[in-house]
Tab-separated table of C-alpha atoms and ligand atoms in Angstrom:
chain	number	residue	atom	x	y	z
A	7	MET	CA	-25.344	6.807	6.386
A	8	LYS	CA	-21.939	7.553	9.351
A	9	ASN	CA	-19.068	10.229	7.812
A	10	ILE	CA	-16.077	8.465	7.911
A	11	GLY	CA	-12.581	9.994	8.346
A	12	VAL	CA	-9.459	8.618	7.273
A	13	LEU	CA	-6.170	9.184	8.405
A	14	ILE	CA	-2.780	8.064	6.160
A	15	SER	CA	0.568	8.068	6.444
A	16	GLY	CA	1.885	6.792	3.075
A	17	GLY	CA	1.556	4.861	0.274
A	18	GLY	CA	-2.888	4.809	0.903
A	19	THR	CA	-3.657	1.541	-0.714
A	20	ASN	CA	-5.684	0.293	2.327
A	21	LEU	CA	-7.287	3.571	1.920
A	22	GLN	CA	-7.925	3.002	-2.089
A	23	ALA	CA	-9.516	-0.630	-0.752
A	24	LEU	CA	-11.724	1.816	0.622
A	25	ILE	CA	-12.570	4.053	-2.033
A	26	ASP	CA	-13.487	0.666	-3.933
A	27	LYS	CA	-15.343	-0.713	-1.746
A	28	GLN	CA	-17.598	2.308	-1.527
A	29	GLY	CA	-21.492	1.420	-2.511
A	30	SER	CA	-20.851	-2.256	-1.585
A	31	VAL	CA	-19.001	-4.119	0.976
A	32	LEU	CA	-19.012	-0.306	2.549
A	33	LYS	CA	-22.703	0.133	2.472
A	34	SER	CA	-23.009	1.978	5.780
A	35	GLY	CA	-20.166	4.840	5.888
A	36	LYS	CA	-18.626	7.487	3.173
A	37	ILE	CA	-15.268	8.783	3.516
A	38	VAL	CA	-15.878	12.643	3.950
A	39	CYS	CA	-12.044	13.584	4.445
A	40	VAL	CA	-8.726	12.548	4.372
A	41	CYS	CA	-6.028	13.764	6.773
A	42	SER	CA	-2.007	12.630	6.504
A	43	ASN	CA	0.753	12.939	9.021
A	44	SER	CA	2.943	13.611	5.781
A	45	SER	CA	2.688	15.969	2.976
A	46	GLY	CA	4.483	13.434	1.123
A	47	ALA	CA	1.555	10.638	1.044
A	48	TYR	CA	0.709	8.866	-2.207
A	49	GLY	CA	-3.154	8.382	-0.269
A	50	LEU	CA	-3.179	11.958	-0.391
A	51	GLU	CA	-3.610	11.846	-4.413
A	52	ARG	CA	-5.845	9.058	-4.300
A	53	ALA	CA	-7.841	11.309	-2.440
A	54	LYS	CA	-8.318	14.050	-4.650
A	55	LYS	CA	-8.405	11.649	-7.927
A	56	ALA	CA	-11.950	10.111	-5.682
A	57	GLY	CA	-13.108	13.841	-4.948
A	58	ILE	CA	-12.018	13.673	-1.177
A	59	PRO	CA	-11.126	16.606	0.801
A	60	THR	CA	-7.300	16.381	1.599
A	61	LYS	CA	-5.792	17.872	4.768
A	62	VAL	CA	-1.990	17.129	6.332
A	63	ILE	CA	-1.294	18.037	10.079
A	64	ARG	CA	2.008	17.461	11.054
A	65	LYS	CA	3.568	16.200	14.436
A	66	ASN	CA	6.811	18.152	14.102
A	67	ALA	CA	6.506	21.146	11.919
A	68	ASP	CA	2.078	21.769	12.796
A	69	CYS	CA	1.800	20.943	16.368
A	70	GLY	CA	5.888	20.938	18.007
A	71	GLY	CA	6.359	17.578	18.824
A	72	ASP	CA	3.434	17.843	21.352
A	73	MET	CA	1.315	14.401	20.682
A	74	LEU	CA	-1.479	16.247	22.927
A	75	GLU	CA	-1.773	18.871	20.437
A	76	PHE	CA	-1.228	16.104	17.400
A	77	SER	CA	-3.982	14.452	18.710
A	78	HIS	CA	-6.331	17.993	19.388
A	79	GLN	CA	-6.135	19.562	15.636
A	80	ILE	CA	-6.777	16.224	14.313
A	81	CYS	CA	-9.942	15.564	16.455
A	82	ALA	CA	-10.557	19.273	15.703
A	83	TYR	CA	-10.313	18.217	11.529
A	84	MET	CA	-12.532	15.254	12.692
A	85	LYS	CA	-15.114	17.385	14.302
A	86	GLU	CA	-15.008	20.513	11.812
A	87	MET	CA	-15.789	17.371	8.819
A	88	GLN	CA	-18.646	15.534	11.172
A	89	VAL	CA	-16.509	12.602	11.025
A	90	ASP	CA	-18.680	9.453	13.118
A	91	VAL	CA	-15.826	7.102	12.589
A	92	ILE	CA	-12.233	7.410	11.659
A	93	VAL	CA	-10.031	4.490	10.036
A	94	LEU	CA	-6.288	4.257	10.843
A	95	ALA	CA	-5.702	3.090	7.203
A	96	GLY	CA	-1.778	2.448	7.089
A	97	PHE	CA	-1.299	5.526	9.675
A	98	MET	CA	1.762	5.187	11.489
A	99	ALA	CA	1.626	8.083	14.254
A	100	ILE	CA	1.225	7.549	17.637
A	101	PHE	CA	-1.525	9.282	19.661
A	102	GLY	CA	-4.329	9.708	22.278
A	103	GLY	CA	-5.787	12.627	24.518
A	104	GLU	CA	-8.683	13.936	23.263
A	105	LEU	CA	-9.078	12.374	19.755
A	106	LEU	CA	-9.064	9.196	21.787
A	107	ASN	CA	-11.383	10.200	24.149
A	108	GLU	CA	-14.038	11.835	22.336
A	109	TYR	CA	-14.377	8.871	19.424
A	110	ALA	CA	-13.964	6.246	21.482
A	111	ASN	CA	-15.329	2.822	20.687
A	112	ARG	CA	-15.197	4.529	16.885
A	113	ILE	CA	-11.236	3.898	15.654
A	114	ILE	CA	-10.688	1.058	13.636
A	115	ASN	CA	-7.246	0.697	12.645
A	116	ILE	CA	-5.687	-2.381	10.132
A	117	HIS	CA	-2.652	-3.775	11.393
A	118	PRO	CA	-0.135	-6.401	9.508
A	119	ALA	CA	0.067	-9.560	11.765
A	120	LEU	CA	-1.816	-11.669	13.488
A	121	ILE	CA	-2.412	-9.626	17.133
A	122	PRO	CA	-1.670	-10.518	20.222
A	123	SER	CA	1.978	-11.719	17.263
A	124	PHE	CA	4.469	-9.041	15.579
A	125	CYS	CA	2.222	-6.018	17.821
A	126	GLY	CA	3.297	-2.732	19.812
A	127	LYS	CA	5.187	-0.036	19.900
A	128	GLY	CA	7.529	-0.198	16.839
A	129	MET	CA	5.565	-2.635	15.005
A	130	TYR	CA	4.731	-1.101	12.070
A	131	GLY	CA	5.335	-1.367	8.147
A	132	LEU	CA	7.694	-3.817	7.299
A	133	HIS	CA	8.317	-4.484	11.167
A	134	PRO	CA	5.803	-7.321	11.318
A	135	HIS	CA	6.897	-9.329	8.624
A	136	GLU	CA	10.229	-9.008	9.295
A	137	ALA	CA	9.811	-10.229	12.725
A	138	ALA	CA	7.516	-13.564	11.404
A	139	LEU	CA	10.362	-14.289	9.157
A	140	GLU	CA	12.686	-14.121	11.702
A	141	TYR	CA	10.959	-15.926	13.973
A	142	GLY	CA	9.834	-18.643	11.137
A	143	VAL	CA	6.193	-18.710	11.502
A	144	LYS	CA	4.575	-19.921	8.835
A	145	VAL	CA	1.148	-18.339	8.999
A	146	THR	CA	0.540	-14.543	9.424
A	147	GLY	CA	-2.091	-12.431	8.199
A	148	ALA	CA	-3.376	-9.129	9.115
A	149	THR	CA	-6.238	-7.685	12.179
A	150	ALA	CA	-8.712	-4.494	11.992
A	151	HIS	CA	-8.835	-3.806	15.325
A	152	LEU	CA	-10.526	-0.902	17.313
A	153	VAL	CA	-8.071	1.441	18.976
A	154	ASN	CA	-7.629	2.393	22.710
A	155	GLU	CA	-4.707	3.612	24.423
A	156	ILE	CA	-2.813	0.509	23.605
A	157	THR	CA	-1.068	0.079	21.047
A	158	ASP	CA	-2.920	-2.715	18.602
A	159	GLY	CA	-4.707	-3.456	22.412
A	160	GLY	CA	-8.657	-2.649	21.403
A	161	ARG	CA	-10.876	-5.013	20.619
A	162	ILE	CA	-10.769	-7.751	17.582
A	163	LEU	CA	-12.857	-7.151	14.838
A	164	LEU	CA	-11.642	-9.300	12.061
A	165	GLN	CA	-8.590	-11.602	11.260
A	166	LYS	CA	-7.618	-13.056	8.366
A	167	ALA	CA	-4.503	-15.796	7.807
A	168	VAL	CA	-2.399	-15.613	5.165
A	169	TYR	CA	0.785	-18.848	4.231
A	170	VAL	CA	4.283	-17.740	4.719
A	171	GLU	CA	5.769	-19.049	1.204
A	172	ASP	CA	9.547	-20.133	0.841
A	173	GLY	CA	11.474	-17.222	-0.424
A	174	ASP	CA	9.477	-14.689	0.952
A	175	THR	CA	10.999	-11.723	1.882
A	176	PRO	CA	9.232	-9.023	3.859
A	177	GLU	CA	8.422	-6.700	0.628
A	178	ILE	CA	6.814	-10.029	-0.691
A	179	LEU	CA	5.391	-11.788	2.541
A	180	GLN	CA	3.445	-7.312	3.143
A	181	LYS	CA	2.254	-7.962	-0.330
A	182	ARG	CA	0.405	-10.584	-0.322
A	183	VAL	CA	-1.238	-9.952	3.531
A	184	MET	CA	-2.486	-6.773	1.779
A	185	GLU	CA	-4.300	-8.269	-0.774
A	186	GLN	CA	-5.475	-11.988	0.540
A	187	ALA	CA	-6.675	-9.852	3.825
A	188	GLU	CA	-5.999	-5.916	4.487
A	189	TRP	CA	-7.513	-4.593	1.497
A	190	ILE	CA	-10.287	-8.022	1.879
A	191	ILE	CA	-11.269	-7.547	6.084
A	192	LEU	CA	-10.299	-3.552	6.408
A	193	PRO	CA	-14.080	-2.439	4.505
A	194	GLU	CA	-15.343	-5.111	6.089
A	195	ALA	CA	-14.788	-3.972	9.966
A	196	VAL	CA	-15.634	-0.237	8.448
A	197	GLU	CA	-19.028	-1.388	7.528
A	198	MET	CA	-19.753	-3.746	10.949
A	199	VAL	CA	-18.602	-0.242	13.125
A	200	CYS	CA	-21.098	1.960	10.721
A	201	SER	CA	-23.569	-0.348	10.291
A	202	GLY	CA	-22.826	-0.895	14.829
A	203	ASN	CA	-23.086	-4.467	14.357
A	204	TYR	CA	-19.544	-5.130	16.310
B	24	GAR	C1	-0.095	-1.739	5.760
B	24	GAR	O1	0.411	-2.894	5.646
B	24	GAR	C2	-0.490	-1.718	7.193
B	24	GAR	O2	-0.901	-2.293	7.601
B	24	GAR	C3	0.541	-1.045	7.917
B	24	GAR	O3	1.315	0.213	7.188
B	24	GAR	C4	0.738	-0.617	5.445
B	24	GAR	C5	0.339	1.227	5.363
B	24	GAR	O4	-0.201	0.468	3.100
B	24	GAR	N1	0.217	-0.414	9.114
B	24	GAR	C6	0.615	-0.331	10.847
B	24	GAR	O5	1.265	-0.866	10.369
B	24	GAR	C7	-0.275	0.575	11.027
B	24	GAR	N2	0.605	0.038	12.925
B	24	GAR	P1	-1.203	1.835	2.506
B	24	GAR	O6	-0.885	3.061	2.685
B	24	GAR	O7	-0.169	1.316	1.258
B	24	GAR	O8	-2.585	1.266	3.465
């Protein structure tokens, strides 16, 4: 059984999907802590309701805006909690340094588009959906991938396609991509990494 640490920034619906799939889809790992870079993240409430320890580490307020210090503090917390596998579940901050080195090939991200479309710097949250609608694609989706030093550039673990429909707004499309893709493939990808099957 691997220990999983989840990093969040906001609503935490992907965290909720992981919590809900523990013991079924997610058999080889257990969430042992949740860390947020924002004290107002609703995902912290979801973690507390599930009895999971939480911590807030803010890049500016706690780390003087320094990315390496931010990475160091997150890494230290993950080690303190004996985390084996890290999941970025709607984590909107860029990190590098120590955390990437210590957890190489053991960090998973969920991205709300089919990589290599609508990804990279600035493509987070609603932005990939805005870009997909602006481009006029008929199919988008989500990608679960390993994290390396290139934003959204690590090895792809799973992808799932979702149709764009007439009249979609970025918000409507975001919700459909979450329901039909993200909440399904993220727990599956985490299970792949926890079981060593990737
Ligand atoms: C999700 O759509 C996730 O794919 C995206 O932010 C949302 C977070 O929702 N992540 C990124 O854009 C990361 N680059 P959640 O907090 O409800 O899981």
